[in-house]
């Protein structure tokens, strides 16, 4: 069933990409595994998925140890400063950096790892999470604070900024989510125009099961999908 779900999902992605003239191979599909057990995650792995995302650091660590080593792990949920140290030696991408404090802690931990391992050039890739909906319940930096945070991260040699992420407003009609995605794209364009050294606005992580078409229309390069792959959560 998970295998079939993934096929249907890629059909959805191919269809919309064809309509808007984008290359589906340029889209990264991140399977979001919150509340999903390792047996079902393994089914998605067997169906070809290699990018997996978790909301909570603890859940990610527990599942990671019981799954194949070539999985690229993404943290898509809120990151507390005191959890950073558990991630720095393996995480593929942290989607949820929303303060200079957490960025500086990543810097501190990675540079320490580098010294311990005597390895050169170790870095961690991150996205800045933006609160594009104005909802106080949501994480993410406010839009008018994004540029300051981007400039701060650009100063950190072991943290590589790769783009922006947002969780759109939770509304049943995906058209109502579009302004969130448009805003994220505009922020990306504004940052790109500044040509800040060390900043690559490669990724827009936006779009979930309900709104992925709209997100792709607005320029998403990473979709974070749970329900369409694993079914509804309890
Ligand atoms: C749960 C979650 C998703 C996936 O949502 P679905 O609607 O199940 O596809 C994506 N991003 C984040 C941050 C999530 O918490």
PDB file of C-alpha atoms and ligand atoms in Angstrom:
ATOM      1  CA  UNK A   1       0.000   0.000   0.000  1.00  0.00           C
ATOM      2  CA  UNK A   2       2.859   2.385   0.809  1.00  0.00           C
ATOM      3  CA  UNK A   3       4.460   1.395  -2.467  1.00  0.00           C
ATOM      4  CA  UNK A   4       1.227   2.223  -4.330  1.00  0.00           C
ATOM      5  CA  UNK A   5       0.841   5.495  -2.424  1.00  0.00           C
ATOM      6  CA  UNK A   6       4.304   6.593  -3.502  1.00  0.00           C
ATOM      7  CA  UNK A   7       3.506   5.774  -7.131  1.00  0.00           C
ATOM      8  CA  UNK A   8       0.327   7.862  -6.979  1.00  0.00           C
ATOM      9  CA  UNK A   9       2.213  10.678  -5.277  1.00  0.00           C
ATOM     10  CA  UNK A  10       4.902  10.786  -7.980  1.00  0.00           C
ATOM     11  CA  UNK A  11       2.128  10.802 -10.583  1.00  0.00           C
ATOM     12  CA  UNK A  12       0.686  13.876  -8.868  1.00  0.00           C
ATOM     13  CA  UNK A  13       4.111  15.523  -8.888  1.00  0.00           C
ATOM     14  CA  UNK A  14       4.785  14.625 -12.532  1.00  0.00           C
ATOM     15  CA  UNK A  15       1.374  15.896 -13.597  1.00  0.00           C
ATOM     16  CA  UNK A  16       1.772  19.295 -12.004  1.00  0.00           C
ATOM     17  CA  UNK A  17       5.389  19.610 -13.166  1.00  0.00           C
ATOM     18  CA  UNK A  18       4.312  18.912 -16.721  1.00  0.00           C
ATOM     19  CA  UNK A  19       1.592  21.548 -16.492  1.00  0.00           C
ATOM     20  CA  UNK A  20       3.902  24.256 -15.152  1.00  0.00           C
ATOM     21  CA  UNK A  21       7.020  23.301 -17.108  1.00  0.00           C
ATOM     22  CA  UNK A  22       9.231  22.139 -14.261  1.00  0.00           C
ATOM     23  CA  UNK A  23      11.550  19.139 -14.147  1.00  0.00           C
ATOM     24  CA  UNK A  24      10.254  16.538 -11.657  1.00  0.00           C
ATOM     25  CA  UNK A  25      13.828  15.285 -11.176  1.00  0.00           C
ATOM     26  CA  UNK A  26      14.645  18.639  -9.576  1.00  0.00           C
ATOM     27  CA  UNK A  27      12.106  18.021  -6.795  1.00  0.00           C
ATOM     28  CA  UNK A  28      13.231  16.313  -3.577  1.00  0.00           C
ATOM     29  CA  UNK A  29      10.559  14.281  -1.870  1.00  0.00           C
ATOM     30  CA  UNK A  30      11.077  14.053   1.893  1.00  0.00           C
ATOM     31  CA  UNK A  31       8.932  11.376   3.529  1.00  0.00           C
ATOM     32  CA  UNK A  32       7.815  12.688   6.924  1.00  0.00           C
ATOM     33  CA  UNK A  33       7.714   9.812   9.403  1.00  0.00           C
ATOM     34  CA  UNK A  34       6.231  11.289  12.571  1.00  0.00           C
ATOM     35  CA  UNK A  35       4.150   8.572  14.323  1.00  0.00           C
ATOM     36  CA  UNK A  36       5.236   6.056  11.644  1.00  0.00           C
ATOM     37  CA  UNK A  37       6.944   2.856  12.847  1.00  0.00           C
ATOM     38  CA  UNK A  38      10.168   1.515  11.342  1.00  0.00           C
ATOM     39  CA  UNK A  39       8.435  -1.369   9.549  1.00  0.00           C
ATOM     40  CA  UNK A  40       6.402   1.077   7.486  1.00  0.00           C
ATOM     41  CA  UNK A  41       9.367   3.391   7.014  1.00  0.00           C
ATOM     42  CA  UNK A  42      11.255   0.413   5.635  1.00  0.00           C
ATOM     43  CA  UNK A  43       8.468  -0.157   3.113  1.00  0.00           C
ATOM     44  CA  UNK A  44       8.946   3.385   1.850  1.00  0.00           C
ATOM     45  CA  UNK A  45      12.697   2.768   1.701  1.00  0.00           C
ATOM     46  CA  UNK A  46      12.087  -0.413  -0.311  1.00  0.00           C
ATOM     47  CA  UNK A  47       9.947   1.670  -2.684  1.00  0.00           C
ATOM     48  CA  UNK A  48      12.949   3.887  -3.364  1.00  0.00           C
ATOM     49  CA  UNK A  49      12.637   6.769  -0.902  1.00  0.00           C
ATOM     50  CA  UNK A  50      15.978   7.849   0.577  1.00  0.00           C
ATOM     51  CA  UNK A  51      15.079  11.199   2.179  1.00  0.00           C
ATOM     52  CA  UNK A  52      13.207  10.918   5.462  1.00  0.00           C
ATOM     53  CA  UNK A  53      12.161  13.661   7.852  1.00  0.00           C
ATOM     54  CA  UNK A  54      11.236  13.619  11.535  1.00  0.00           C
ATOM     55  CA  UNK A  55       9.758  16.317  13.746  1.00  0.00           C
ATOM     56  CA  UNK A  56      11.385  15.338  16.998  1.00  0.00           C
ATOM     57  CA  UNK A  57      15.078  14.711  17.546  1.00  0.00           C
ATOM     58  CA  UNK A  58      14.461  11.825  19.953  1.00  0.00           C
ATOM     59  CA  UNK A  59      12.194   9.986  17.500  1.00  0.00           C
ATOM     60  CA  UNK A  60      14.678  10.546  14.717  1.00  0.00           C
ATOM     61  CA  UNK A  61      17.551   9.062  16.730  1.00  0.00           C
ATOM     62  CA  UNK A  62      15.545   6.005  17.766  1.00  0.00           C
ATOM     63  CA  UNK A  63      14.412   5.235  14.225  1.00  0.00           C
ATOM     64  CA  UNK A  64      17.713   6.015  12.545  1.00  0.00           C
ATOM     65  CA  UNK A  65      19.540   3.246  14.401  1.00  0.00           C
ATOM     66  CA  UNK A  66      17.066   0.647  13.148  1.00  0.00           C
ATOM     67  CA  UNK A  67      17.084   1.693   9.488  1.00  0.00           C
ATOM     68  CA  UNK A  68      19.597   1.521   6.595  1.00  0.00           C
ATOM     69  CA  UNK A  69      22.661   3.727   6.832  1.00  0.00           C
ATOM     70  CA  UNK A  70      22.266   5.361   3.427  1.00  0.00           C
ATOM     71  CA  UNK A  71      19.103   7.240   4.431  1.00  0.00           C
ATOM     72  CA  UNK A  72      19.399  11.027   4.276  1.00  0.00           C
ATOM     73  CA  UNK A  73      17.796  12.292   7.488  1.00  0.00           C
ATOM     74  CA  UNK A  74      16.062  15.665   7.659  1.00  0.00           C
ATOM     75  CA  UNK A  75      14.892  17.418  10.802  1.00  0.00           C
ATOM     76  CA  UNK A  76      11.648  19.180   9.898  1.00  0.00           C
ATOM     77  CA  UNK A  77      10.311  20.033  13.363  1.00  0.00           C
ATOM     78  CA  UNK A  78      11.360  22.637  15.902  1.00  0.00           C
ATOM     79  CA  UNK A  79      14.945  22.325  17.141  1.00  0.00           C
ATOM     80  CA  UNK A  80      15.886  23.196  20.702  1.00  0.00           C
ATOM     81  CA  UNK A  81      19.426  24.342  21.341  1.00  0.00           C
ATOM     82  CA  UNK A  82      20.113  21.518  23.787  1.00  0.00           C
ATOM     83  CA  UNK A  83      19.293  18.881  21.131  1.00  0.00           C
ATOM     84  CA  UNK A  84      21.686  20.182  18.490  1.00  0.00           C
ATOM     85  CA  UNK A  85      24.582  18.039  19.704  1.00  0.00           C
ATOM     86  CA  UNK A  86      22.732  14.818  18.818  1.00  0.00           C
ATOM     87  CA  UNK A  87      22.419  15.763  15.159  1.00  0.00           C
ATOM     88  CA  UNK A  88      25.608  17.395  14.005  1.00  0.00           C
ATOM     89  CA  UNK A  89      27.573  14.306  13.021  1.00  0.00           C
ATOM     90  CA  UNK A  90      25.032  12.823  10.594  1.00  0.00           C
ATOM     91  CA  UNK A  91      22.071  15.090   9.785  1.00  0.00           C
ATOM     92  CA  UNK A  92      21.571  15.748   6.067  1.00  0.00           C
ATOM     93  CA  UNK A  93      19.535  18.938   6.417  1.00  0.00           C
ATOM     94  CA  UNK A  94      18.014  20.877   9.308  1.00  0.00           C
ATOM     95  CA  UNK A  95      14.896  22.629   7.953  1.00  0.00           C
ATOM     96  CA  UNK A  96      13.998  24.499  11.106  1.00  0.00           C
ATOM     97  CA  UNK A  97      16.667  27.015  12.120  1.00  0.00           C
ATOM     98  CA  UNK A  98      14.741  30.023  13.410  1.00  0.00           C
ATOM     99  CA  UNK A  99      17.122  31.879  15.718  1.00  0.00           C
ATOM    100  CA  UNK A 100      20.749  32.946  15.795  1.00  0.00           C
ATOM    101  CA  UNK A 101      21.038  31.074  19.093  1.00  0.00           C
ATOM    102  CA  UNK A 102      20.350  27.711  17.505  1.00  0.00           C
ATOM    103  CA  UNK A 103      22.533  28.526  14.481  1.00  0.00           C
ATOM    104  CA  UNK A 104      25.407  29.485  16.777  1.00  0.00           C
ATOM    105  CA  UNK A 105      25.015  26.255  18.728  1.00  0.00           C
ATOM    106  CA  UNK A 106      25.253  24.280  15.466  1.00  0.00           C
ATOM    107  CA  UNK A 107      28.406  26.231  14.635  1.00  0.00           C
ATOM    108  CA  UNK A 108      29.896  25.494  18.059  1.00  0.00           C
ATOM    109  CA  UNK A 109      29.115  21.778  17.887  1.00  0.00           C
ATOM    110  CA  UNK A 110      30.326  21.237  14.329  1.00  0.00           C
ATOM    111  CA  UNK A 111      33.577  23.092  14.841  1.00  0.00           C
ATOM    112  CA  UNK A 112      34.161  21.026  17.979  1.00  0.00           C
ATOM    113  CA  UNK A 113      33.484  17.789  16.072  1.00  0.00           C
ATOM    114  CA  UNK A 114      35.889  18.947  13.423  1.00  0.00           C
ATOM    115  CA  UNK A 115      38.609  19.472  16.006  1.00  0.00           C
ATOM    116  CA  UNK A 116      37.954  16.131  17.701  1.00  0.00           C
ATOM    117  CA  UNK A 117      37.986  14.188  14.448  1.00  0.00           C
ATOM    118  CA  UNK A 118      40.738  16.292  12.967  1.00  0.00           C
ATOM    119  CA  UNK A 119      38.532  16.419   9.888  1.00  0.00           C
ATOM    120  CA  UNK A 120      38.562  19.447   7.673  1.00  0.00           C
ATOM    121  CA  UNK A 121      35.664  21.094   5.960  1.00  0.00           C
ATOM    122  CA  UNK A 122      32.880  19.532   7.995  1.00  0.00           C
ATOM    123  CA  UNK A 123      29.703  21.604   7.704  1.00  0.00           C
ATOM    124  CA  UNK A 124      25.980  21.221   8.396  1.00  0.00           C
ATOM    125  CA  UNK A 125      23.360  22.284   5.861  1.00  0.00           C
ATOM    126  CA  UNK A 126      20.381  24.230   7.153  1.00  0.00           C
ATOM    127  CA  UNK A 127      17.275  26.074   6.056  1.00  0.00           C
ATOM    128  CA  UNK A 128      15.789  29.065   7.830  1.00  0.00           C
ATOM    129  CA  UNK A 129      12.209  28.405   8.897  1.00  0.00           C
ATOM    130  CA  UNK A 130       9.928  31.372   8.306  1.00  0.00           C
ATOM    131  CA  UNK A 131       6.558  31.951   9.916  1.00  0.00           C
ATOM    132  CA  UNK A 132       4.665  32.982   6.794  1.00  0.00           C
ATOM    133  CA  UNK A 133       1.168  32.696   8.240  1.00  0.00           C
ATOM    134  CA  UNK A 134       1.454  35.083  11.176  1.00  0.00           C
ATOM    135  CA  UNK A 135      -0.078  32.430  13.436  1.00  0.00           C
ATOM    136  CA  UNK A 136       1.413  32.715  16.916  1.00  0.00           C
ATOM    137  CA  UNK A 137       1.203  28.938  17.364  1.00  0.00           C
ATOM    138  CA  UNK A 138       3.715  28.437  14.547  1.00  0.00           C
ATOM    139  CA  UNK A 139       7.480  28.259  14.778  1.00  0.00           C
ATOM    140  CA  UNK A 140       9.741  30.182  12.457  1.00  0.00           C
ATOM    141  CA  UNK A 141      11.322  33.604  12.277  1.00  0.00           C
ATOM    142  CA  UNK A 142       9.094  36.526  11.319  1.00  0.00           C
ATOM    143  CA  UNK A 143       9.472  37.644   7.684  1.00  0.00           C
ATOM    144  CA  UNK A 144      10.989  40.994   8.655  1.00  0.00           C
ATOM    145  CA  UNK A 145      13.656  39.219  10.723  1.00  0.00           C
ATOM    146  CA  UNK A 146      14.756  36.779   8.017  1.00  0.00           C
ATOM    147  CA  UNK A 147      17.473  38.927   6.474  1.00  0.00           C
ATOM    148  CA  UNK A 148      19.195  39.573   9.796  1.00  0.00           C
ATOM    149  CA  UNK A 149      19.234  35.857  10.594  1.00  0.00           C
ATOM    150  CA  UNK A 150      20.524  35.015   7.106  1.00  0.00           C
ATOM    151  CA  UNK A 151      23.386  37.489   7.525  1.00  0.00           C
ATOM    152  CA  UNK A 152      24.263  36.017  10.908  1.00  0.00           C
ATOM    153  CA  UNK A 153      24.332  32.450   9.549  1.00  0.00           C
ATOM    154  CA  UNK A 154      26.495  33.594   6.647  1.00  0.00           C
ATOM    155  CA  UNK A 155      29.156  34.511   9.216  1.00  0.00           C
ATOM    156  CA  UNK A 156      29.267  30.982  10.644  1.00  0.00           C
ATOM    157  CA  UNK A 157      31.864  28.928   8.741  1.00  0.00           C
ATOM    158  CA  UNK A 158      30.454  25.503   9.669  1.00  0.00           C
ATOM    159  CA  UNK A 159      26.799  26.255   8.932  1.00  0.00           C
ATOM    160  CA  UNK A 160      25.784  26.304   5.276  1.00  0.00           C
ATOM    161  CA  UNK A 161      22.528  28.051   4.501  1.00  0.00           C
ATOM    162  CA  UNK A 162      20.763  26.279   1.650  1.00  0.00           C
ATOM    163  CA  UNK A 163      17.400  28.014   1.542  1.00  0.00           C
ATOM    164  CA  UNK A 164      14.117  28.610   3.337  1.00  0.00           C
ATOM    165  CA  UNK A 165      11.336  26.487   4.792  1.00  0.00           C
ATOM    166  CA  UNK A 166       7.783  27.173   5.861  1.00  0.00           C
ATOM    167  CA  UNK A 167       4.723  25.364   7.143  1.00  0.00           C
ATOM    168  CA  UNK A 168       1.731  26.945   5.449  1.00  0.00           C
ATOM    169  CA  UNK A 169      -1.398  27.997   7.291  1.00  0.00           C
ATOM    170  CA  UNK A 170      -3.610  24.982   8.081  1.00  0.00           C
ATOM    171  CA  UNK A 171      -6.650  25.486   5.874  1.00  0.00           C
ATOM    172  CA  UNK A 172      -8.609  22.917   3.860  1.00  0.00           C
ATOM    173  CA  UNK A 173      -8.493  24.859   0.591  1.00  0.00           C
ATOM    174  CA  UNK A 174      -4.905  24.820  -0.742  1.00  0.00           C
ATOM    175  CA  UNK A 175      -5.512  28.108  -2.565  1.00  0.00           C
ATOM    176  CA  UNK A 176      -5.746  29.759   0.850  1.00  0.00           C
ATOM    177  CA  UNK A 177      -2.219  28.541   1.626  1.00  0.00           C
ATOM    178  CA  UNK A 178      -0.740  30.089  -1.519  1.00  0.00           C
ATOM    179  CA  UNK A 179       0.099  33.500   0.020  1.00  0.00           C
ATOM    180  CA  UNK A 180       2.415  31.734   2.511  1.00  0.00           C
ATOM    181  CA  UNK A 181       4.323  30.069  -0.321  1.00  0.00           C
ATOM    182  CA  UNK A 182       4.420  33.222  -2.438  1.00  0.00           C
ATOM    183  CA  UNK A 183       5.901  35.104   0.492  1.00  0.00           C
ATOM    184  CA  UNK A 184       8.603  32.476   1.004  1.00  0.00           C
ATOM    185  CA  UNK A 185       9.552  32.639  -2.679  1.00  0.00           C
ATOM    186  CA  UNK A 186       9.715  36.443  -2.569  1.00  0.00           C
ATOM    187  CA  UNK A 187      11.935  36.321   0.511  1.00  0.00           C
ATOM    188  CA  UNK A 188      14.193  33.857  -1.317  1.00  0.00           C
ATOM    189  CA  UNK A 189      14.424  36.239  -4.291  1.00  0.00           C
ATOM    190  CA  UNK A 190      15.199  39.199  -2.047  1.00  0.00           C
ATOM    191  CA  UNK A 191      17.995  37.298  -0.308  1.00  0.00           C
ATOM    192  CA  UNK A 192      19.424  36.121  -3.632  1.00  0.00           C
ATOM    193  CA  UNK A 193      19.607  39.688  -4.891  1.00  0.00           C
ATOM    194  CA  UNK A 194      21.827  40.573  -1.915  1.00  0.00           C
ATOM    195  CA  UNK A 195      24.453  38.063  -3.128  1.00  0.00           C
ATOM    196  CA  UNK A 196      25.671  37.262   0.372  1.00  0.00           C
ATOM    197  CA  UNK A 197      28.837  35.206   0.402  1.00  0.00           C
ATOM    198  CA  UNK A 198      28.300  31.643   1.607  1.00  0.00           C
ATOM    199  CA  UNK A 199      24.545  31.797   1.148  1.00  0.00           C
ATOM    200  CA  UNK A 200      22.964  29.556  -1.508  1.00  0.00           C
ATOM    201  CA  UNK A 201      19.223  29.882  -1.862  1.00  0.00           C
ATOM    202  CA  UNK A 202      19.037  26.431  -3.425  1.00  0.00           C
ATOM    203  CA  UNK A 203      15.944  25.152  -1.671  1.00  0.00           C
ATOM    204  CA  UNK A 204      12.413  26.138  -0.849  1.00  0.00           C
ATOM    205  CA  UNK A 205      11.035  23.490   1.509  1.00  0.00           C
ATOM    206  CA  UNK A 206       7.272  23.931   1.371  1.00  0.00           C
ATOM    207  CA  UNK A 207       4.243  21.856   0.471  1.00  0.00           C
ATOM    208  CA  UNK A 208       2.649  18.954   2.312  1.00  0.00           C
ATOM    209  CA  UNK A 209       0.054  16.361   1.296  1.00  0.00           C
ATOM    210  CA  UNK A 210      -2.795  18.827   0.985  1.00  0.00           C
ATOM    211  CA  UNK A 211      -1.054  21.698  -0.765  1.00  0.00           C
ATOM    212  CA  UNK A 212       1.846  20.270  -2.772  1.00  0.00           C
ATOM    213  CA  UNK A 213       0.482  21.405  -6.156  1.00  0.00           C
ATOM    214  CA  UNK A 214       0.257  25.016  -5.038  1.00  0.00           C
ATOM    215  CA  UNK A 215       3.703  24.774  -3.432  1.00  0.00           C
ATOM    216  CA  UNK A 216       5.232  23.487  -6.664  1.00  0.00           C
ATOM    217  CA  UNK A 217       3.567  26.277  -8.621  1.00  0.00           C
ATOM    218  CA  UNK A 218       5.184  28.743  -6.226  1.00  0.00           C
ATOM    219  CA  UNK A 219       8.624  27.199  -6.642  1.00  0.00           C
ATOM    220  CA  UNK A 220       9.010  24.490  -3.989  1.00  0.00           C
ATOM    221  CA  UNK A 221      12.103  22.325  -4.489  1.00  0.00           C
ATOM    222  CA  UNK A 222      11.469  20.114  -1.454  1.00  0.00           C
ATOM    223  CA  UNK A 223       8.126  18.625  -0.530  1.00  0.00           C
ATOM    224  CA  UNK A 224       7.609  17.240   2.972  1.00  0.00           C
ATOM    225  CA  UNK A 225       4.984  14.528   2.680  1.00  0.00           C
ATOM    226  CA  UNK A 226       3.518  12.312   5.392  1.00  0.00           C
ATOM    227  CA  UNK A 227      -0.139  11.434   4.876  1.00  0.00           C
ATOM    228  CA  UNK A 228      -0.005  10.788   1.118  1.00  0.00           C
ATOM    229  CA  UNK A 229       2.675   8.141   1.729  1.00  0.00           C
ATOM    230  CA  UNK A 230       1.821   6.573   5.084  1.00  0.00           C
ATOM    231  CA  UNK A 231      -1.910   7.279   5.381  1.00  0.00           C
ATOM    232  CA  UNK A 232      -3.724   9.407   7.953  1.00  0.00           C
ATOM    233  CA  UNK A 233      -2.223   9.764  11.421  1.00  0.00           C
ATOM    234  CA  UNK A 234      -4.359   8.979  14.473  1.00  0.00           C
TER     235      UNK A 234
HETATM  236  C1  LIG B   1       3.616  16.409   9.533  1.00  0.00           C
HETATM  237  C2  LIG B   1       4.460  17.348   8.785  1.00  0.00           C
HETATM  238  C3  LIG B   1       4.533  17.289   7.388  1.00  0.00           C
HETATM  239  C4  LIG B   1       3.741  16.308   6.555  1.00  0.00           C
HETATM  240  O1  LIG B   1       2.384  16.617   6.566  1.00  0.00           O
HETATM  241  P1  LIG B   1       1.298  15.778   5.726  1.00  0.00           P
HETATM  242  O2  LIG B   1       0.132  16.675   5.648  1.00  0.00           O
HETATM  243  O3  LIG B   1       1.030  14.532   6.513  1.00  0.00           O
HETATM  244  O4  LIG B   1       1.889  15.469   4.394  1.00  0.00           O
HETATM  245  C5  LIG B   1       5.382  18.194   6.763  1.00  0.00           C
HETATM  246  N1  LIG B   1       6.109  19.101   7.445  1.00  0.00           N
HETATM  247  C6  LIG B   1       6.072  19.166   8.782  1.00  0.00           C
HETATM  248  C7  LIG B   1       6.900  20.178   9.485  1.00  0.00           C
HETATM  249  C8  LIG B   1       5.246  18.307   9.491  1.00  0.00           C
HETATM  250  O5  LIG B   1       5.189  18.391  10.827  1.00  0.00           O
END
